[in-house]
Coordinates of C-alpha atoms in Angstrom, one line a residue:
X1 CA 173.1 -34.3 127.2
X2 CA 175.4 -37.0 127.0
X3 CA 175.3 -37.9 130.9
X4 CA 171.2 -37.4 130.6
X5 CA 171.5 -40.2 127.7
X6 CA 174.0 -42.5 129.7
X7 CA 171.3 -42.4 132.6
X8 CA 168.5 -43.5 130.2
X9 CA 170.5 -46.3 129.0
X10 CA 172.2 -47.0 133.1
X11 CA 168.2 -47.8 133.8
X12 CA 168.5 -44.7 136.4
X13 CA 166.1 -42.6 134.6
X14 CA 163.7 -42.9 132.1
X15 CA 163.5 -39.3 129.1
X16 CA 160.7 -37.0 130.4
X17 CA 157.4 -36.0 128.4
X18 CA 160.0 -34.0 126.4
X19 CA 162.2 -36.2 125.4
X20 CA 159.9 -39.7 125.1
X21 CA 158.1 -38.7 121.8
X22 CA 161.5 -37.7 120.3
X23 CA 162.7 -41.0 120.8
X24 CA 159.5 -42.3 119.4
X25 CA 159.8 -40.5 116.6
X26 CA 163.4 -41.2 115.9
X27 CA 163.4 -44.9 116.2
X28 CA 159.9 -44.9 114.9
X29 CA 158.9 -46.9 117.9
X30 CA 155.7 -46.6 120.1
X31 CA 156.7 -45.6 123.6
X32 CA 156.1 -49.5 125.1
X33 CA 158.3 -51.0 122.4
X34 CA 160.9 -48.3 124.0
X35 CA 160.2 -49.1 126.8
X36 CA 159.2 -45.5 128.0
X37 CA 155.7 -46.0 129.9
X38 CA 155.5 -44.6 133.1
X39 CA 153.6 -46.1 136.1
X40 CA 150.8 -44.2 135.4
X41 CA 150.4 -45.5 132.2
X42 CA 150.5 -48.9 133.2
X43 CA 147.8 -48.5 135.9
X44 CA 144.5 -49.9 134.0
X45 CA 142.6 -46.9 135.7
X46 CA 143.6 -44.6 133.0
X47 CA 141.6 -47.1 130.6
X48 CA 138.5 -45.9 132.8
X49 CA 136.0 -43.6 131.4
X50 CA 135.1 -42.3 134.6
X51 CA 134.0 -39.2 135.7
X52 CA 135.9 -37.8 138.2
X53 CA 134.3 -37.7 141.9
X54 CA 136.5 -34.6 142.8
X55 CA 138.7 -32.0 141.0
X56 CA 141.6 -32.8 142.7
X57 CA 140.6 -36.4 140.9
X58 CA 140.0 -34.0 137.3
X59 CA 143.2 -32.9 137.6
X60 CA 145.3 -36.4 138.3
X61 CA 143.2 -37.6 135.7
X62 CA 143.7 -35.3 132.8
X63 CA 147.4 -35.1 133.2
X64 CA 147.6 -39.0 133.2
X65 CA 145.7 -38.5 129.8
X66 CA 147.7 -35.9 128.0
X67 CA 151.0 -37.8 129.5
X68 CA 150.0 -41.2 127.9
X69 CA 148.5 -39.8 125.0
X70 CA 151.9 -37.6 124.7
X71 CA 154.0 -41.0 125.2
X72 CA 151.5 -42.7 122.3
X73 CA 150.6 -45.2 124.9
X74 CA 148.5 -47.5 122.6
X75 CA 146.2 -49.2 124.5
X76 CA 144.4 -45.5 125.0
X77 CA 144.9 -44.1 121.8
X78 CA 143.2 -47.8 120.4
X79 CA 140.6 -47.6 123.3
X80 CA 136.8 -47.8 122.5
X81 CA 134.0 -45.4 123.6
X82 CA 132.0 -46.3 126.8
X83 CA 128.5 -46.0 126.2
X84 CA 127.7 -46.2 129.8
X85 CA 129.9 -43.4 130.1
X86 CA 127.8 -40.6 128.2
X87 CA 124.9 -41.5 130.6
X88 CA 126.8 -41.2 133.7
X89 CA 128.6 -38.1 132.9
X90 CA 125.0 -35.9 131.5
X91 CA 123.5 -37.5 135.2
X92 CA 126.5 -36.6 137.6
X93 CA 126.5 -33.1 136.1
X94 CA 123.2 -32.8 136.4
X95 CA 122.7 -33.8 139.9
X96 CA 125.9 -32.3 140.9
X97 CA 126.2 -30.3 144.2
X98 CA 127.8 -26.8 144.2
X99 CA 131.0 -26.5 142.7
X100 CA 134.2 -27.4 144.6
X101 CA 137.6 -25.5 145.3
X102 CA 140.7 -27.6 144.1
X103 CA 142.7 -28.2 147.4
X104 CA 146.1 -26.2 147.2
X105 CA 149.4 -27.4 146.8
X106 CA 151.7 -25.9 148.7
X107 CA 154.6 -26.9 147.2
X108 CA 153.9 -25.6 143.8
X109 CA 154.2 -23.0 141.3
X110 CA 152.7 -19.7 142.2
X111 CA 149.4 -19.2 139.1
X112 CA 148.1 -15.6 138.1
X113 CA 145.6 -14.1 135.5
X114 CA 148.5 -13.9 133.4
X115 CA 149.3 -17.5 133.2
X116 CA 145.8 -18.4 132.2
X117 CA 145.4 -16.2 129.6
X118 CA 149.0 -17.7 128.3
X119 CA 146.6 -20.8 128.2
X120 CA 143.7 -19.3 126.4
X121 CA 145.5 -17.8 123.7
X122 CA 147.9 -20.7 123.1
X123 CA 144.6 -23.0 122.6
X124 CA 143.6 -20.5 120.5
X125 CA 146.1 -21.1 117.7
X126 CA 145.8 -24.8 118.3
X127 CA 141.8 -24.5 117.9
X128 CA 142.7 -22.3 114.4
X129 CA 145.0 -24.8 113.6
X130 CA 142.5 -27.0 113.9
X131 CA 139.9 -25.6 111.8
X132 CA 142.4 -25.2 108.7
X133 CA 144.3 -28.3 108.8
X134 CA 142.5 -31.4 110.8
X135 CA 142.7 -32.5 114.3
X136 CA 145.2 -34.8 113.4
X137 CA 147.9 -31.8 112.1
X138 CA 149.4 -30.1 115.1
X139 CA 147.2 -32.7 117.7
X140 CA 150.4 -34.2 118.9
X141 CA 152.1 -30.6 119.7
X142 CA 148.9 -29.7 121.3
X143 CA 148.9 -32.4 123.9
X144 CA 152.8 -31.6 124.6
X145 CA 151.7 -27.9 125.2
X146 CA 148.9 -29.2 127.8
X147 CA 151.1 -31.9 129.6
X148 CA 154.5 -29.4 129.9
X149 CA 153.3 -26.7 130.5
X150 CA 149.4 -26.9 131.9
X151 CA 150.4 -29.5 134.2
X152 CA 152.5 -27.5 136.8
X153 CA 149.9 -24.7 136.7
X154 CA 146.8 -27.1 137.8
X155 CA 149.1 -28.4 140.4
X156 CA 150.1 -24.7 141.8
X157 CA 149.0 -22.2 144.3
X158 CA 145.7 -19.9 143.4
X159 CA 143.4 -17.7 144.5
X160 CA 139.6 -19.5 144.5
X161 CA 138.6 -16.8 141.7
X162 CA 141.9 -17.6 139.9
X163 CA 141.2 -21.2 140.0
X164 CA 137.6 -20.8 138.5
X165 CA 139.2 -19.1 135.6
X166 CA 141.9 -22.0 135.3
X167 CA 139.6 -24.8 135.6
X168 CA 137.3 -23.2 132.6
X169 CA 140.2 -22.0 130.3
X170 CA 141.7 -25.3 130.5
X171 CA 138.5 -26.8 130.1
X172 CA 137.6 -25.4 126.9
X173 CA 141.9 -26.6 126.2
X174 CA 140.9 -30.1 126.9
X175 CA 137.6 -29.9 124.9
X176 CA 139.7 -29.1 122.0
X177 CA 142.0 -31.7 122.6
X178 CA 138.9 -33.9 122.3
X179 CA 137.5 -32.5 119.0
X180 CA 141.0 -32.9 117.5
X181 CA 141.0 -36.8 119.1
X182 CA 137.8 -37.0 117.6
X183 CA 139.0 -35.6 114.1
X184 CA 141.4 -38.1 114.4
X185 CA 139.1 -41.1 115.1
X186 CA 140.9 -41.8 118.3
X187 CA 137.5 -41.8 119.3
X188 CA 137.8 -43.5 123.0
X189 CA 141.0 -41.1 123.9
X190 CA 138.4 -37.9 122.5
X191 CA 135.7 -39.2 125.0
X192 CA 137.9 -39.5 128.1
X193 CA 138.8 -35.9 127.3
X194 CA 135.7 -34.6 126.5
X195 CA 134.5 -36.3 130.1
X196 CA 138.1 -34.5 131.7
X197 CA 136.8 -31.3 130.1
X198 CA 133.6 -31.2 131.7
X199 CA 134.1 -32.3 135.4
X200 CA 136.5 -29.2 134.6
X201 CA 134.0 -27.4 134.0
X202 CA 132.1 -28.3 136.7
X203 CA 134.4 -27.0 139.7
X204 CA 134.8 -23.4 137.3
X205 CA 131.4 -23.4 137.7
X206 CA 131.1 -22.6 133.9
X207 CA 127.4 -24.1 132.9
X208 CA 127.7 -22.5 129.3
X209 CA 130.9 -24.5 128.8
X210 CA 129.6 -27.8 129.9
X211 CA 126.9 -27.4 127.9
X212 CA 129.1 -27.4 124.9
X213 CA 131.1 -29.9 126.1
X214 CA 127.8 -32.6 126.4
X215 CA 127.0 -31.1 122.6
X216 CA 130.2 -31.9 121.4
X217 CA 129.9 -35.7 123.0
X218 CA 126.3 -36.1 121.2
X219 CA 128.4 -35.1 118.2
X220 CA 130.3 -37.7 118.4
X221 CA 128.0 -39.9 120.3
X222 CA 126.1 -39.7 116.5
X223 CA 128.6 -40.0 114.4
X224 CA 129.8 -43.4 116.4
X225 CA 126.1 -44.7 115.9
X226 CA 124.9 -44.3 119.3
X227 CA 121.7 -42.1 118.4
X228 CA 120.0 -42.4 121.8
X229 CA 122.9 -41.5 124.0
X230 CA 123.5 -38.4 121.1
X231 CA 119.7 -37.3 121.7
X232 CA 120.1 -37.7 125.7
X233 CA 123.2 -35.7 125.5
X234 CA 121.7 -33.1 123.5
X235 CA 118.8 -32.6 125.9
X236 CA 120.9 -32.6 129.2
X237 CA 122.8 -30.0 127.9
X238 CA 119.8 -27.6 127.4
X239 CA 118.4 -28.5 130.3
X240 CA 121.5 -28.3 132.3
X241 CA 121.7 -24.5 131.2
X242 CA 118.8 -23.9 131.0
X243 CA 118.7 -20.6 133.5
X244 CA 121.7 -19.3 131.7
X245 CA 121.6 -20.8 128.1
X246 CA 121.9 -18.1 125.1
X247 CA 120.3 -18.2 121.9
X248 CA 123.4 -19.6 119.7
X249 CA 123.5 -22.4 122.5
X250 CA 119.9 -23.4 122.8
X251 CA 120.4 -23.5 118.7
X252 CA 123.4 -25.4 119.0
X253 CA 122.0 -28.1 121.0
X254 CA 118.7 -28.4 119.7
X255 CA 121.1 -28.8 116.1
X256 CA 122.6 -31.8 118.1
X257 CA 119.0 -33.2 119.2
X258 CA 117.7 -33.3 115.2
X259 CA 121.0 -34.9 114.5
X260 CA 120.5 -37.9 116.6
X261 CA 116.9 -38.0 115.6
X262 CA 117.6 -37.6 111.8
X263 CA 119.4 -41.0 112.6
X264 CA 116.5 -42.7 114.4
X265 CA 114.0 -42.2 111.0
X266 CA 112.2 -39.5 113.5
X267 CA 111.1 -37.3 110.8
X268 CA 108.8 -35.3 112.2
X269 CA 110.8 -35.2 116.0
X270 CA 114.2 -33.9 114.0
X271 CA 112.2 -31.3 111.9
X272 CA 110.5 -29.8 115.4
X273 CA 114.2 -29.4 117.1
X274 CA 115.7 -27.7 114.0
X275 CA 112.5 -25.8 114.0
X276 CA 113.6 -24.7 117.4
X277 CA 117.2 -24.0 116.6
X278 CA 116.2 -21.5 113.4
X279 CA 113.7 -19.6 115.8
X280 CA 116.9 -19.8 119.2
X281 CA 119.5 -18.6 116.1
X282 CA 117.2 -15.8 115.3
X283 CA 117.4 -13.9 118.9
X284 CA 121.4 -14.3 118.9
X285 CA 122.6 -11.4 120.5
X286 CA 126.5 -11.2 119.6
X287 CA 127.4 -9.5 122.8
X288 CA 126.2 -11.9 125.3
X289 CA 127.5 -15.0 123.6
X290 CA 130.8 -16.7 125.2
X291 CA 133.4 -16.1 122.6
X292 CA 133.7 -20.0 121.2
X293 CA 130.2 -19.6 120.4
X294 CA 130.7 -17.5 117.5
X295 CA 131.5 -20.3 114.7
X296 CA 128.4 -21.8 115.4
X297 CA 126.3 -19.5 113.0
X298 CA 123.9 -19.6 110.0
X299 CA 126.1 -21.2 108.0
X300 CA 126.7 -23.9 110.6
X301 CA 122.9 -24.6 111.0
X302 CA 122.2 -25.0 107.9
X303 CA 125.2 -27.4 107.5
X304 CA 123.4 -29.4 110.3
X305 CA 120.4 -29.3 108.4
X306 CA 121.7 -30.6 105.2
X307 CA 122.7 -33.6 107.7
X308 CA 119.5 -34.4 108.6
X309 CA 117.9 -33.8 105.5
X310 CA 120.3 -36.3 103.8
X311 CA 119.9 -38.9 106.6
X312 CA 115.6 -38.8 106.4
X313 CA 116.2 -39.5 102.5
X314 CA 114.9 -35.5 102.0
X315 CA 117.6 -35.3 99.5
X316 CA 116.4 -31.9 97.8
X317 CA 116.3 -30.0 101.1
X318 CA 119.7 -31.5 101.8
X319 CA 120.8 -29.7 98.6
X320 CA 119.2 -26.4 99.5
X321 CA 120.4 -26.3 103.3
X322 CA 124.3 -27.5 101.8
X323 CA 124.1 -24.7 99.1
X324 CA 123.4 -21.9 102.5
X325 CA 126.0 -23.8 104.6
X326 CA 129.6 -22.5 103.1
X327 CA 131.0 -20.6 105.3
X328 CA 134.2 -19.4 103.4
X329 CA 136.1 -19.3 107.0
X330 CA 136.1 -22.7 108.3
X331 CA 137.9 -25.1 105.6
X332 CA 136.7 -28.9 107.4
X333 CA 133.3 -26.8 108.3
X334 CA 133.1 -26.3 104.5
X335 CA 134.6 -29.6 103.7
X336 CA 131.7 -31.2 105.4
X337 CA 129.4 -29.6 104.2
X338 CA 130.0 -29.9 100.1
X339 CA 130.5 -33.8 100.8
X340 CA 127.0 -33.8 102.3
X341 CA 126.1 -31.9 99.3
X342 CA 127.8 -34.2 97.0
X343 CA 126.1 -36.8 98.7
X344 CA 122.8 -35.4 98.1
X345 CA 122.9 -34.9 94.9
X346 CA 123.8 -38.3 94.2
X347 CA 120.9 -39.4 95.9
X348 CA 119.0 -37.6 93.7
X349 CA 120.4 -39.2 90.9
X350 CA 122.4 -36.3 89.7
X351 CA 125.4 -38.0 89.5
X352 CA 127.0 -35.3 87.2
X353 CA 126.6 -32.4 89.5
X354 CA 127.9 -34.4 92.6
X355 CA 131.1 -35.5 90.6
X356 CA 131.3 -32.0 90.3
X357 CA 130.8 -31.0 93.6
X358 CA 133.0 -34.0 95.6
X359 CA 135.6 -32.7 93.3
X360 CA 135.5 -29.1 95.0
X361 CA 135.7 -31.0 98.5
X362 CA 139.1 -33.1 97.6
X363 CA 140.3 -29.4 96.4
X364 CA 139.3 -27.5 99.6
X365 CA 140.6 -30.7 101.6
X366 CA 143.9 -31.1 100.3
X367 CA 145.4 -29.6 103.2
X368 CA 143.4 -31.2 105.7
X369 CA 144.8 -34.1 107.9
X370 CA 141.3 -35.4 109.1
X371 CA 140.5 -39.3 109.5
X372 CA 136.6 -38.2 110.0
X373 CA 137.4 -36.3 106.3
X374 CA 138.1 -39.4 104.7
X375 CA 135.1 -41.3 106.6
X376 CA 133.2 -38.6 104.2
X377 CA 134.9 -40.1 101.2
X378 CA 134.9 -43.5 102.1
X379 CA 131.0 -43.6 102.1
X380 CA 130.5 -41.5 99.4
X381 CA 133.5 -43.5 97.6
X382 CA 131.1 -46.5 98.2
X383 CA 127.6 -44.7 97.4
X384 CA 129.0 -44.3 93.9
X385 CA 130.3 -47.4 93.5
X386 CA 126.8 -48.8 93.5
X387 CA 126.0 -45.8 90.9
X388 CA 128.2 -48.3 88.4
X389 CA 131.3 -47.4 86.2
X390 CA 129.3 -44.7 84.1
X391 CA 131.1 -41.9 81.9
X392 CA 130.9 -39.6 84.6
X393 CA 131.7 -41.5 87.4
X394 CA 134.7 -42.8 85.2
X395 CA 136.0 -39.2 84.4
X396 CA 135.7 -38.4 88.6
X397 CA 137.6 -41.2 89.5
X398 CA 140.2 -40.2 86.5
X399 CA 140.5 -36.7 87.9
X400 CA 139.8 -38.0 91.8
X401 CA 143.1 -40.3 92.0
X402 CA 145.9 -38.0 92.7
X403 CA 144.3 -36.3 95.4
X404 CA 145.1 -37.3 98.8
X405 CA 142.4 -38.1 100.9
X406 CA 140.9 -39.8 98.2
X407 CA 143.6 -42.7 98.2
X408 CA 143.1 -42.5 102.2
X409 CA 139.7 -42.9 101.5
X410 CA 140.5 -46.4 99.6
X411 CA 142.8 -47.2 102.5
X412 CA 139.9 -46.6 104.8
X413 CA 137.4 -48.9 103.0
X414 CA 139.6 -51.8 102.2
X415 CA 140.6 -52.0 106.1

């Protein structure tokens, strides 16, 4: 250790993806200040959020990402969403030709079956992680799991069915990492991953999975403001599946459709796709849905429901599709969806019963580590502010002050 140290500091070598973040950590300095970026980092390509014209260019591309992102290079994690990317990416998948067969390297690593399920169920504690605690919990330990050790295996030596089943498996690993960047409203960083994840997807030749992966970019396309783009995405995906779609997905993105509408003041447009997504829900078959389909449920529709209810001002069916959305099994799922409740009730001027009810969402959310959490807060923080300092809003705020994403959420509004 002490020869690797004398190197670092000799100029001779510079600490590894390993090492780098421990330094960060220690001298609580970003990677630049350190002095730690590699050449890849500095290349203003990685700023690009381009879709890759080839999977050997996925593959360059994604570990450039999870290496920077693992380094905290700051220019990425502070990067803004391209709008003209969302477009681009739904067209080139569309149009694009038949899958290709990532060129092997013969000088690396030998990858088996085994190895990729080593993948699947290591993103599968992340992805539970996830779910309990916030993107932004185990987010950074993630991205070291994906850049160690996922790296050498994309740039190994497999079979063509092997490599199918690696691009998909770390496919759906990268579209985690971008629902956890998203979580964490590193929300440029989330959509370079999310477009990583599906030219992934692309050369697995998994449809379903980009399908999901264009849903969870008009997620986030909505929640950024960019309602259009969120509706677009929403409809390439269903129509990009189309000849291979199940029900829970054709629910899922028709859900992601009356999202984006709910936004535009499209009553009656938003209340035909979720019209669409109770009747797709209804002939789910459980054993001819992809396994990360299975969260997405009645619970989780009705959640979306509440979302658009709230958004076209139907603030009593917002309360009803809340009260059916608690899941019991997925805390920020259930986090969500009582601060839409809360929300709804205040808009009904039942400022009482949604005191009550934000309450239960700073208690479920107290282990949560979630910056789109305390977005929640924020604008319900601000809806009652314009309530006034009543009794009851008083006696919240009183009982509202020691929790934690509550002072985040006064962090949030003052910046």
């Amino acid at each position: 250790m002490k020869r690797r140290i004398a190197s670092w500091e000799n100029g001779h070598s510079t600490p590894d993806d390993f090492y780098g973040p421990l330094l960060c950590e220690v001298y609580d300095l970003s990677a630049a200040e350190l002095g730690l970026n590699h050449e890849g980092e500095r290349d203003t390509g990685l700023l690009d959020a381009g879709y890759p014209a080839s999977p050997e260019g996925a593959i360059e591309a994604v570990g450039q990402l999870w290496r920077a992102d693992l380094n905290r290079y700051e220019p990425l994690l502070q990067a803004e969403p391209s709008e003209p990317a969302w477009n681009e990416a739904s067209l080139r998948w569309l149009v694009a030709p038949e899958p290709a067969v990532p060129r092997q390297h013969r000088d690396g690593m030998r990858v088996g079956l085994g190895d990729v399920a080593a993948i699947k169920t290591t993103a599968d504690m992340f992805a539970e992680l996830d779910d309990r605690f916030g993107g932004d919990h185990a987010r950074h330990a993630a991205i070291q799991y994906l850049s160690t050790e996922v790296t050498p295996l994309l740039r190994g030596q497999y079979t063509e069915q092997v490599g199918r089943t690696l691009f998909s498996t770390v496919a759906e690993a990268t579209l985690l990492a971008g629902w956890m960047s998203y979580d964490a409203c590193r929300h440029g960083l989330a959509q370079r991953y999310f477009l990583q994840a599906l030219r992934l997807a692309q050369d697995a030749n998994d449809r379903r999975l980009a399908g999901s992966i264009l849903s969870a970019m008009s997620h986030q396309a909505t929640f950024l403001g960019h309602y259009t783009q969120a509706a677009t995405l929403a409809r390439a995906a269903l129509m990009g599946i189309s000849p291979v779609a199940t029900p829970t997905l054709r629910a899922q993105f028709h859900a992601m459709e009356a999202r984006a509408l709910a936004r535009t003041g499209d009553v009656r447009a938003c209340e035909a796709a979720l019209s669409a997504a109770t009747k797709a829900l209804e002939g789910r078959n459980h054993d001819d849905e992809p396994e990360w389909t299975t969260y997405f449920d009645e619970a989780e529709l009705a959640a979306e429901a509440a979302h658009c209810f709230r958004d076209v001002n139907s603030a009593r069916q917002a309360v009803t599709h809340a009260e059916n959305a608690m899941s019991g099994s997925h805390v920020r799922s259930d986090f969500f969806a009582t601060m839409v409740l809360a929300d709804a009730h205040l808009r009904t001027g039942d400022v009482e019963e949604a005191c009550r009810v934000a309450l239960d969402a700073l208690d479920l959310g107290e282990q949560l580590k979630s910056a789109r959490c305390v977005s929640y807060l924020a604008e319900f923080r601000q809806n009652l502010a314009a309530i006034g300092n009543t009794t009851d809003v008083q006696s919240f705020t009183e009982q509202a002050r020691e929790h934690r994403l509550w002072i985040a959420s006064g962090d949030h509004i003052r910046a």
